[in-house]
Protein backbone atom coordinates (compact mmCIF):
# COMPACT_ATOMS: atom_id res chain seq x y z
CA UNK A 1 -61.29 -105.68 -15.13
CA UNK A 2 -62.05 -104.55 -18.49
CA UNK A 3 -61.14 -106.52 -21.57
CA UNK A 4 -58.25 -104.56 -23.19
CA UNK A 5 -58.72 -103.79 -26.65
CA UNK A 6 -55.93 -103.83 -29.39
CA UNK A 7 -55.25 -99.76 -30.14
CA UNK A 8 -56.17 -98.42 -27.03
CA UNK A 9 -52.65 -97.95 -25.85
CA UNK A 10 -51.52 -97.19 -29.95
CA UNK A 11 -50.86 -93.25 -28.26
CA UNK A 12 -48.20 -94.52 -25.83
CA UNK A 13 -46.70 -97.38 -27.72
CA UNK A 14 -45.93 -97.58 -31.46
CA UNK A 15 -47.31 -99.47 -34.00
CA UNK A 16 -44.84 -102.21 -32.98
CA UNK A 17 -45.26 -102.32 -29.44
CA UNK A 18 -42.77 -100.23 -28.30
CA UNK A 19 -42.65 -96.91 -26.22
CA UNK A 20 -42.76 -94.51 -27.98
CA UNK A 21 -39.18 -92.65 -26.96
CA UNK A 22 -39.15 -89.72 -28.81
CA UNK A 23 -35.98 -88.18 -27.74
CA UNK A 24 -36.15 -84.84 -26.29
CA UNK A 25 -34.41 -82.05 -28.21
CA UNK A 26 -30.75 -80.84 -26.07
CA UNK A 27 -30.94 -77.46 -25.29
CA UNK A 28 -27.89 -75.63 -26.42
CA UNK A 29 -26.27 -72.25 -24.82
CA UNK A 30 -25.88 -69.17 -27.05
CA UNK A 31 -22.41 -68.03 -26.88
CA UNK A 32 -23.58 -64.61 -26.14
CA UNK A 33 -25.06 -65.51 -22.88
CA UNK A 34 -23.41 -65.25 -19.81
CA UNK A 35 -22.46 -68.53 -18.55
CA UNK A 36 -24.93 -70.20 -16.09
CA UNK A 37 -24.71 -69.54 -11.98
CA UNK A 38 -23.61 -66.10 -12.82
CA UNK A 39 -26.15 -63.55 -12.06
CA UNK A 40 -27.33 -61.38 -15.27
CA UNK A 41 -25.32 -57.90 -15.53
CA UNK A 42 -26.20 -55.12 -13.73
CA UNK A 43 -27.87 -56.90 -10.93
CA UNK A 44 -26.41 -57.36 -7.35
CA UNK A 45 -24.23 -60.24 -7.10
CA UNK A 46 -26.30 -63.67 -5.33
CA UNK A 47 -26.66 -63.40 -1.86
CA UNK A 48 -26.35 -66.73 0.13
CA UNK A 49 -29.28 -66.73 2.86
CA UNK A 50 -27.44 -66.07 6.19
CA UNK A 51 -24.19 -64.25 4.56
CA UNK A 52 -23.24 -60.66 5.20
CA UNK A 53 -23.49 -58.05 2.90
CA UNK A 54 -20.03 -56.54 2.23
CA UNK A 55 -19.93 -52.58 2.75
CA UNK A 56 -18.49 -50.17 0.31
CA UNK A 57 -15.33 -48.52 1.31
CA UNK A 58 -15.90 -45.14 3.20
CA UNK A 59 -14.57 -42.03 1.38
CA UNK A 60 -11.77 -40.66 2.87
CA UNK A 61 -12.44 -37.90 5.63
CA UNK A 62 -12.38 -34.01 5.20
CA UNK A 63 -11.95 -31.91 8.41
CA UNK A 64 -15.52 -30.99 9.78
CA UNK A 65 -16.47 -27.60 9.83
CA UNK A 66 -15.92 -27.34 13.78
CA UNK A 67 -12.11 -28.70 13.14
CA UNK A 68 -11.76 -26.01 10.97
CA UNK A 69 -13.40 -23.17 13.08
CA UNK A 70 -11.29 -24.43 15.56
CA UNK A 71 -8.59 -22.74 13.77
CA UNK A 72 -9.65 -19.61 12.95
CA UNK A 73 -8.71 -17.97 16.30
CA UNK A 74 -5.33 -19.45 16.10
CA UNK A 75 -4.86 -17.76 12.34
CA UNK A 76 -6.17 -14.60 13.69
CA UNK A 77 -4.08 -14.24 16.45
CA UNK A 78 -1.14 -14.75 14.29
CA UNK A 79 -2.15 -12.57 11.94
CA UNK A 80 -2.86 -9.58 14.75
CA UNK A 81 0.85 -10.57 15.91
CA UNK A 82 2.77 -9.63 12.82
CA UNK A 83 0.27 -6.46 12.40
CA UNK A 84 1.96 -5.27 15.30
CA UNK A 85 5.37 -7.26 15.43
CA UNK A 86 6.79 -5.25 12.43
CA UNK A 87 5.68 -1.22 13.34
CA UNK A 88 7.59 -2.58 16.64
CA UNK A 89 10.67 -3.97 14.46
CA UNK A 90 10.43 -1.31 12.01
CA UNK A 91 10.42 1.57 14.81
CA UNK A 92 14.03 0.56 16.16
CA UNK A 93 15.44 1.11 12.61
CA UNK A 94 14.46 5.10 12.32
CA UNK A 95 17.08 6.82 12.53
CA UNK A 96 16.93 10.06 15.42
CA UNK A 97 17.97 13.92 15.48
CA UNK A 98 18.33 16.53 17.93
CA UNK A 99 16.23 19.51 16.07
CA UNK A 100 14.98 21.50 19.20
CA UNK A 101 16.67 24.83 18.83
CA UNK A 102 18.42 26.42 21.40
CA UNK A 103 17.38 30.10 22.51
CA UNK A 104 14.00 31.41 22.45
CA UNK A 105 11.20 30.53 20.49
CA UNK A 106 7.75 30.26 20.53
CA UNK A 107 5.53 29.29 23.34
CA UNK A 108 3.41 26.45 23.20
CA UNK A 109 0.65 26.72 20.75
CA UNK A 110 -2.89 24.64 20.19
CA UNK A 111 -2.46 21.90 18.30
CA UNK A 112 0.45 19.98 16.62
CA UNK A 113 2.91 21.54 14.00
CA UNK A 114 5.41 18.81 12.10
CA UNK A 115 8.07 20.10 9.87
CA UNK A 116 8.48 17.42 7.24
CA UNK A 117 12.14 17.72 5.27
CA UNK A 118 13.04 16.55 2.12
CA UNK A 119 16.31 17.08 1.94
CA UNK A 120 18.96 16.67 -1.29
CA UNK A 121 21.29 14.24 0.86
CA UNK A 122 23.14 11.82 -0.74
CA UNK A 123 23.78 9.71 2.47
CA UNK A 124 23.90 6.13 1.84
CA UNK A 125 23.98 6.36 -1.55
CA UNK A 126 26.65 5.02 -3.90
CA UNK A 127 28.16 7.05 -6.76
CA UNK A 128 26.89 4.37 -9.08
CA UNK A 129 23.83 5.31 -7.55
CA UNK A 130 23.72 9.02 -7.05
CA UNK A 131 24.49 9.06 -11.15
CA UNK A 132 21.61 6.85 -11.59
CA UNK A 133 19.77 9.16 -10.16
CA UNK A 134 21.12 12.01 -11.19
CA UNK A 135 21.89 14.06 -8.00
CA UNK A 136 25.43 14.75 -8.13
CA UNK A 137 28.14 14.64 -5.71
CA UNK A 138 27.64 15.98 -1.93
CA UNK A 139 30.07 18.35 -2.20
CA UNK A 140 31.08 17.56 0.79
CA UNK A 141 28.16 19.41 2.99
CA UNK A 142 25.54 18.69 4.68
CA UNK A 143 23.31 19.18 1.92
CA UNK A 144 19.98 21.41 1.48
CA UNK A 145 16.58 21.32 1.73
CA UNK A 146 14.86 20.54 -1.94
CA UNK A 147 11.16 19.95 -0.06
CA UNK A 148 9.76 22.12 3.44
CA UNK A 149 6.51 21.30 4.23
CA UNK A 150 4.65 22.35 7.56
CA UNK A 151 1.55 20.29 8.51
CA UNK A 152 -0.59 21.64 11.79
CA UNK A 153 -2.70 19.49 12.87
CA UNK A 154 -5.23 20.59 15.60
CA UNK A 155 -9.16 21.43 16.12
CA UNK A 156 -10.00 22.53 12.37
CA UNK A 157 -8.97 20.98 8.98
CA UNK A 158 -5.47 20.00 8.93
CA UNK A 159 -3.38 22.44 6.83
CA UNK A 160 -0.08 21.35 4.96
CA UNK A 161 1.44 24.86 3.46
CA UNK A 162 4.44 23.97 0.83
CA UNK A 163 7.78 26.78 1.67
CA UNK A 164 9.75 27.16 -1.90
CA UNK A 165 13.31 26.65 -0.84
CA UNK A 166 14.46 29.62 -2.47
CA UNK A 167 12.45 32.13 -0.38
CA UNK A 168 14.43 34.60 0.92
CA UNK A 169 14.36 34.93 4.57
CA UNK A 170 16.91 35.82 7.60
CA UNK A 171 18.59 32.93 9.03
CA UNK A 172 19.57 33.48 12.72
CA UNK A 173 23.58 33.98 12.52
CA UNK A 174 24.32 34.04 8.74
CA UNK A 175 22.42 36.49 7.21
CA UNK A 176 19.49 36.77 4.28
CA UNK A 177 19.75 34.29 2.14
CA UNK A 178 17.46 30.95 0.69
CA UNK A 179 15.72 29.39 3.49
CA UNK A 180 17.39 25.79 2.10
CA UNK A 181 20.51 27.31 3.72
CA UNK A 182 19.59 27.21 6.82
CA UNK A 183 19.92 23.18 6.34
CA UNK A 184 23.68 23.46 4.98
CA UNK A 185 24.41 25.85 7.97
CA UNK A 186 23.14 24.28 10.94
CA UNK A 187 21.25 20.98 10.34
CA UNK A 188 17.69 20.32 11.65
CA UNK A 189 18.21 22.85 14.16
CA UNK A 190 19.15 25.86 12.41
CA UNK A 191 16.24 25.18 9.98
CA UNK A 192 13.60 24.94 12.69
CA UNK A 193 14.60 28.15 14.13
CA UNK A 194 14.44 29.90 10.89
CA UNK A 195 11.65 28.85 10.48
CA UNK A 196 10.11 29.46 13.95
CA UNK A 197 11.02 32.84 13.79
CA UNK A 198 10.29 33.85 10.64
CA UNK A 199 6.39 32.39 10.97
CA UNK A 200 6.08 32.37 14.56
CA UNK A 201 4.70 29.03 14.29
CA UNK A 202 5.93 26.83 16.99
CA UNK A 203 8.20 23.11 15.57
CA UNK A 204 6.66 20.61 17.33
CA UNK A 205 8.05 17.63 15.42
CA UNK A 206 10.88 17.15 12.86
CA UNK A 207 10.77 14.47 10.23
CA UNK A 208 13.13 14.15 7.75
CA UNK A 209 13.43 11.87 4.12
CA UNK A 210 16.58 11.88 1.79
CA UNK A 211 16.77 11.21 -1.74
CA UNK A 212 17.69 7.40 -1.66
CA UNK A 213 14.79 7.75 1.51
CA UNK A 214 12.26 8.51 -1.25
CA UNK A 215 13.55 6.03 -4.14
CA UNK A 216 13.06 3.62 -1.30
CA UNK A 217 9.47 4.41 0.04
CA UNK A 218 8.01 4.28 -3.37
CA UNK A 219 9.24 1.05 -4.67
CA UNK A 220 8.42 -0.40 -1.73
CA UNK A 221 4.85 0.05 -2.12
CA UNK A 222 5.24 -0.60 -5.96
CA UNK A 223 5.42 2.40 -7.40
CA UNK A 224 2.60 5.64 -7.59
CA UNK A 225 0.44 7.38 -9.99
CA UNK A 226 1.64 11.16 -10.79
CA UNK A 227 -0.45 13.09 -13.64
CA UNK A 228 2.00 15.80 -15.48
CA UNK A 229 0.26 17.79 -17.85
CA UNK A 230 2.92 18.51 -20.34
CA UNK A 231 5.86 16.05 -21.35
CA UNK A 232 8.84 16.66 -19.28
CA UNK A 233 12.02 16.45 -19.72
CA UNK A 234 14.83 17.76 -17.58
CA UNK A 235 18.84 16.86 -17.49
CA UNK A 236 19.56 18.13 -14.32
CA UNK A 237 16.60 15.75 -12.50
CA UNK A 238 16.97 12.79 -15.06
CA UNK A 239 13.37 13.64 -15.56
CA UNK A 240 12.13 12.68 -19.38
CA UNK A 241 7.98 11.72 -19.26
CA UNK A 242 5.18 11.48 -21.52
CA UNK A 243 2.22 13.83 -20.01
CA UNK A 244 -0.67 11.84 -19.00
CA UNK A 245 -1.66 9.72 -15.55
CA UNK A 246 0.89 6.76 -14.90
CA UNK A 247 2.57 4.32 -12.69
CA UNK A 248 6.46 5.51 -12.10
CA UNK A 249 8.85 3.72 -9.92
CA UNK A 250 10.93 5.89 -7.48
CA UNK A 251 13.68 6.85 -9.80
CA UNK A 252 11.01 9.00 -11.46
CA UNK A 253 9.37 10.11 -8.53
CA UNK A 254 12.37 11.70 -7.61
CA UNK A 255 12.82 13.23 -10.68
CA UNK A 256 9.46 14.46 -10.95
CA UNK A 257 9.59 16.26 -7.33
CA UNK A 258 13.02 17.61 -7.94
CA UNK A 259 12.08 19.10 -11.76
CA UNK A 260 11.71 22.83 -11.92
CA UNK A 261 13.46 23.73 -14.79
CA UNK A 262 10.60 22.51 -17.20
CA UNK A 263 8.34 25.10 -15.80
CA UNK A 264 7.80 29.21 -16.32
CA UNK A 265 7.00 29.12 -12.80
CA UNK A 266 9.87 27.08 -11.57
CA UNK A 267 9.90 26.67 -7.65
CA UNK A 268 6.08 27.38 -7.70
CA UNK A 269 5.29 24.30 -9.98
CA UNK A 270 7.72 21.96 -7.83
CA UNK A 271 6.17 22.56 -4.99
CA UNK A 272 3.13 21.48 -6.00
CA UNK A 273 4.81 18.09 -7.83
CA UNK A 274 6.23 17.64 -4.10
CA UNK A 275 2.69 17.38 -2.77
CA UNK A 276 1.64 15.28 -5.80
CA UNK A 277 4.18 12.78 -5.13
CA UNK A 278 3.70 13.01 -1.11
CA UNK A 279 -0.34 12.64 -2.02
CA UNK A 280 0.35 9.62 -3.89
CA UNK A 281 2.59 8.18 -1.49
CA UNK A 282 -0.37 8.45 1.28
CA UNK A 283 -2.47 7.19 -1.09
CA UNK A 284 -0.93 3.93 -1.76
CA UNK A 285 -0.36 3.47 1.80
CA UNK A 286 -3.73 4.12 2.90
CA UNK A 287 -4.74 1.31 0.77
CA UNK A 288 -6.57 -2.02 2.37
CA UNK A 289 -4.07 -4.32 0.45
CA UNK A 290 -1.03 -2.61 2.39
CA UNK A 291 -2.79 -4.71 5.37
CA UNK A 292 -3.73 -7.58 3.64
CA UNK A 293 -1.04 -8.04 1.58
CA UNK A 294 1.74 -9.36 4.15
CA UNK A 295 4.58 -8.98 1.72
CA UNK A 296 3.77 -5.16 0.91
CA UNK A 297 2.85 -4.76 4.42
CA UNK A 298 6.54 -5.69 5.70
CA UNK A 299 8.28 -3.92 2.93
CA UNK A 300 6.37 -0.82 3.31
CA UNK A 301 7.36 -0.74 7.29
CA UNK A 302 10.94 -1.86 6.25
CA UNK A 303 11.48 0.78 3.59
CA UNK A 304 9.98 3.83 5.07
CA UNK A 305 11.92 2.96 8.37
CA UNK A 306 15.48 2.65 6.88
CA UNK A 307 14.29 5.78 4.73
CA UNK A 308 13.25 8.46 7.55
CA UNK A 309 15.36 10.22 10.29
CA UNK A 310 12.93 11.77 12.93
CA UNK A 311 13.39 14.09 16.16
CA UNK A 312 14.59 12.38 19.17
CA UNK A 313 11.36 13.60 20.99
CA UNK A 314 8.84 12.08 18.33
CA UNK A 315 7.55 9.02 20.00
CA UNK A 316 5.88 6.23 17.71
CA UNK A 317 1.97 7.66 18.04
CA UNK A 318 2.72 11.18 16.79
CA UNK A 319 4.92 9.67 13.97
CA UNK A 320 1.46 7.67 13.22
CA UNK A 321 -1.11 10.63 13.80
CA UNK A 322 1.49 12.56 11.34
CA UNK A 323 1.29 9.79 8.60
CA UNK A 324 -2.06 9.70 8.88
CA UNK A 325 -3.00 13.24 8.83
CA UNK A 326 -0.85 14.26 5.97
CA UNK A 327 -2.18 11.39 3.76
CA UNK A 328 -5.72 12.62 4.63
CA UNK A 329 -4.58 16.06 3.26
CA UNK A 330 -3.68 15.00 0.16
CA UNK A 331 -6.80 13.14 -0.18
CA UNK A 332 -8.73 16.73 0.30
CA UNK A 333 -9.73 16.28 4.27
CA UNK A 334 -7.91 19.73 5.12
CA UNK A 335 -6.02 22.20 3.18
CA UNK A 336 -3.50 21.93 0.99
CA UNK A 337 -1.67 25.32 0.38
CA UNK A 338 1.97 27.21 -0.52
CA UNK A 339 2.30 29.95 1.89
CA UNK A 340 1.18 33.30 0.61
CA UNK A 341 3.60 35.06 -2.13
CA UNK A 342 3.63 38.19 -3.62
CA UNK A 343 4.66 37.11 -6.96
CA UNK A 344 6.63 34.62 -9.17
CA UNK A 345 9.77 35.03 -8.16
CA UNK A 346 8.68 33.46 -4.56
CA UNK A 347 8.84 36.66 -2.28
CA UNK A 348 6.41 36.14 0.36
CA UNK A 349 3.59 38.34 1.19
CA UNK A 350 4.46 39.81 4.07
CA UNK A 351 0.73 41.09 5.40
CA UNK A 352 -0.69 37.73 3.35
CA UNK A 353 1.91 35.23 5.20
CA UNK A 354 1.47 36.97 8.94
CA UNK A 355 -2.32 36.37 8.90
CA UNK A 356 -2.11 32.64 7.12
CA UNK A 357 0.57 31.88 9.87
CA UNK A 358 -1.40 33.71 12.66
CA UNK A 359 -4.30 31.48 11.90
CA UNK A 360 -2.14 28.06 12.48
CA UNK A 361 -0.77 29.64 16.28
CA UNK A 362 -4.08 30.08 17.08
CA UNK A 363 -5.25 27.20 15.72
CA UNK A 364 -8.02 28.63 14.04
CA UNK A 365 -7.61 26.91 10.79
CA UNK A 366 -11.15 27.33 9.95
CA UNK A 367 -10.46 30.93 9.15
CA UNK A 368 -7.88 30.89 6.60
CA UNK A 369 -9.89 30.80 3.76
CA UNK A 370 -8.48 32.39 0.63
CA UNK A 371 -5.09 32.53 1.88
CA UNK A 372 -4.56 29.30 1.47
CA UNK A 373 -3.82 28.57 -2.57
CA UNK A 374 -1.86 25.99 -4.04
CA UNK A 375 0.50 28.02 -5.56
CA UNK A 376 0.67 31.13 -2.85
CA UNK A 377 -0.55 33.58 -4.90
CA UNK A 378 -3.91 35.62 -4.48
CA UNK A 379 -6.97 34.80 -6.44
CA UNK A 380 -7.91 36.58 -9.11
């Protein structure tokens, strides 16, 4: 063994022998640290070897797509039910009529011919009402005709001809007089055969719409667009307007149809405002949103129902060829015409009105041509 020399340990002892025991410095914890045995933020917590994993919750579940298509054919057939549920409903609430004439009267003829009646009864209405509206008492008749409209309907373009009630023509068993007469003599009936044998057009179909009927039909569609081209204003009719394209409720619809007074041409001019209002009507209803809308939908069915009193022999399809038609007039598929006069004061033209009426027996609509003119008189 080697000799050991003083100093050669001096590094691990002290001068005096002693370790040398420096004592370590304590380590200290910041106080912004986390404390120890926590795992730093934002990392996953410590996993144990041999430990599960806990799973996040599961979101809650939405209906798959099949679950929902599953459906579909359900809604659908609901939707197809009440389509057809309330024509069915609302075709038990029309009123009927017995308008076929007795006697003779024309043989059957191509085609279809309605006779649509708007007619100044107050029926139904209250006399708060009926001064709201401005259409007097009833006087204790059965009222007259304010609108006669024919509509044939048959191999060529549908033709709707306006009849001023104030043409003079013979009524079968009173006399020469204003075809809205006829009405206030005999009803339906009496007015068909005047009118049979005065045109020799064959009725095929009698619909009739009062003046509460009308009020009714338009605000249940919510309201229609009429254009006047003058501001109006009439007592009699309640009518008072600004001239211009607008909304009016049915109040003012009726007005507007019954007006003549505001016009040089009286009876001529109304006519026309009749088909106006009628176009608009069609309009409205021809609209997709009377289908999709369920709401307008039912309360268009409910208020033209409780509004319209029809033959007893029109069955529900003619009613909805007739509807359908006459809308399509007033939209400009067919012709929209006042039957041939000879002058202001609503005289017919005799040799005019034979060959414009000829044309709808024979159904050869086609033909009419210039005898058909809004307001009945000849172009110049």
């Amino acid at each position: 063994m080697a000799e050991q020399r003083p100093g050669d340990y001096d590094w691990l002892y002290g001068e005096d022998g002693s370790a040398n025991q420096t004592p370590r410095p304590t380590a200290q914890t910041p106080p912004d640290l986390p404390p120890p045995n926590l795992p730093p933020p934002n990392l996953p917590p410590h996993r144990t070897p041999g430990a599960s994993t806990p799973r996040p919750p599961r979101p809650p579940r939405t209906p798959s797509r099949g679950r929902r298509l599953r459906w579909l054919p359900l809604i659908l057939a609901a939707w197809l039910l009440f389509l057809i549920a309330v024509p069915i409903w609302a075709w038990g609430k029309i009123a009927r009529v017995d308008a076929v004439p007795d006697g003779d009267r024309p043989a059957d003829q191509p085609g279809t011919t309605y006779l649509l009646v708007g007619s100044d009864s107050r029926r139904g209405l209250t006399a708060e009402e009926r001064k709201e509206l401005s259409t007097g008492g009833d006087g204790g008749g059965k009222g007259r005709t304010d609108t006669i409209l024919m509509l044939h309907v048959g191999a060529g373009p549908s033709v709707l001809v306006s009849i001023p009630r104030d043409s003079i023509v013979p009524i079968p068993g009173v006399g020469t007089t204003k075809i809205n007469a006829a009405y206030a003599y005999g009803g339906p009936q009496l007015l068909v055969k005047t009118l049979e044998q005065t045109t020799g057009v064959r009725i095929d179909d009698y619909i009739e719409i009062g003046f509460g009927g009308l009020v009714n039909v338009v605000d249940s569609i919510g309201g229609v667009e009429i254009c006047p081209k003058q501001n109006l204003k009439d007592k009699d009719s309640g009518l008072d307007i600004s001239k211009g394209c607008q909304t009016v409720d049915g109040k003012t619809a009726l007005a507007y149809s019954r007006n003549r007074h505001s016009y040089a041409t009286q009876d001529i001019q109304r006519v026309q405002s009749q088909r106006e209002v009628i176009g608009a009507i069609g309009h409205k209803v021809r609209s997709p949103w009377t289908v999709i809308n369920p709401l307008r939908y039912y309360s268009t069915a409910k208020g033209s129902a409780e509004s319209l009193t029809i033959g007893d022999n029109v069955g529900p399809i003619s009613l909805a060829r007739f509807a359908l038609k006459l809308s399509g007039v007033m939209s400009g598929d067919g012709l929209n015409c006042t039957v041939p006069l000879a002058d202001f004061s609503v005289r017919w033209d005799r040799e005019r009105a034979l060959k414009f009426f000829g044309h709808i027996k024979a159904d050869t609509t086609d033909q009419i041509g210039d005898l058909c003119t809004k307001d009945g008189l000849p172009k110049r």
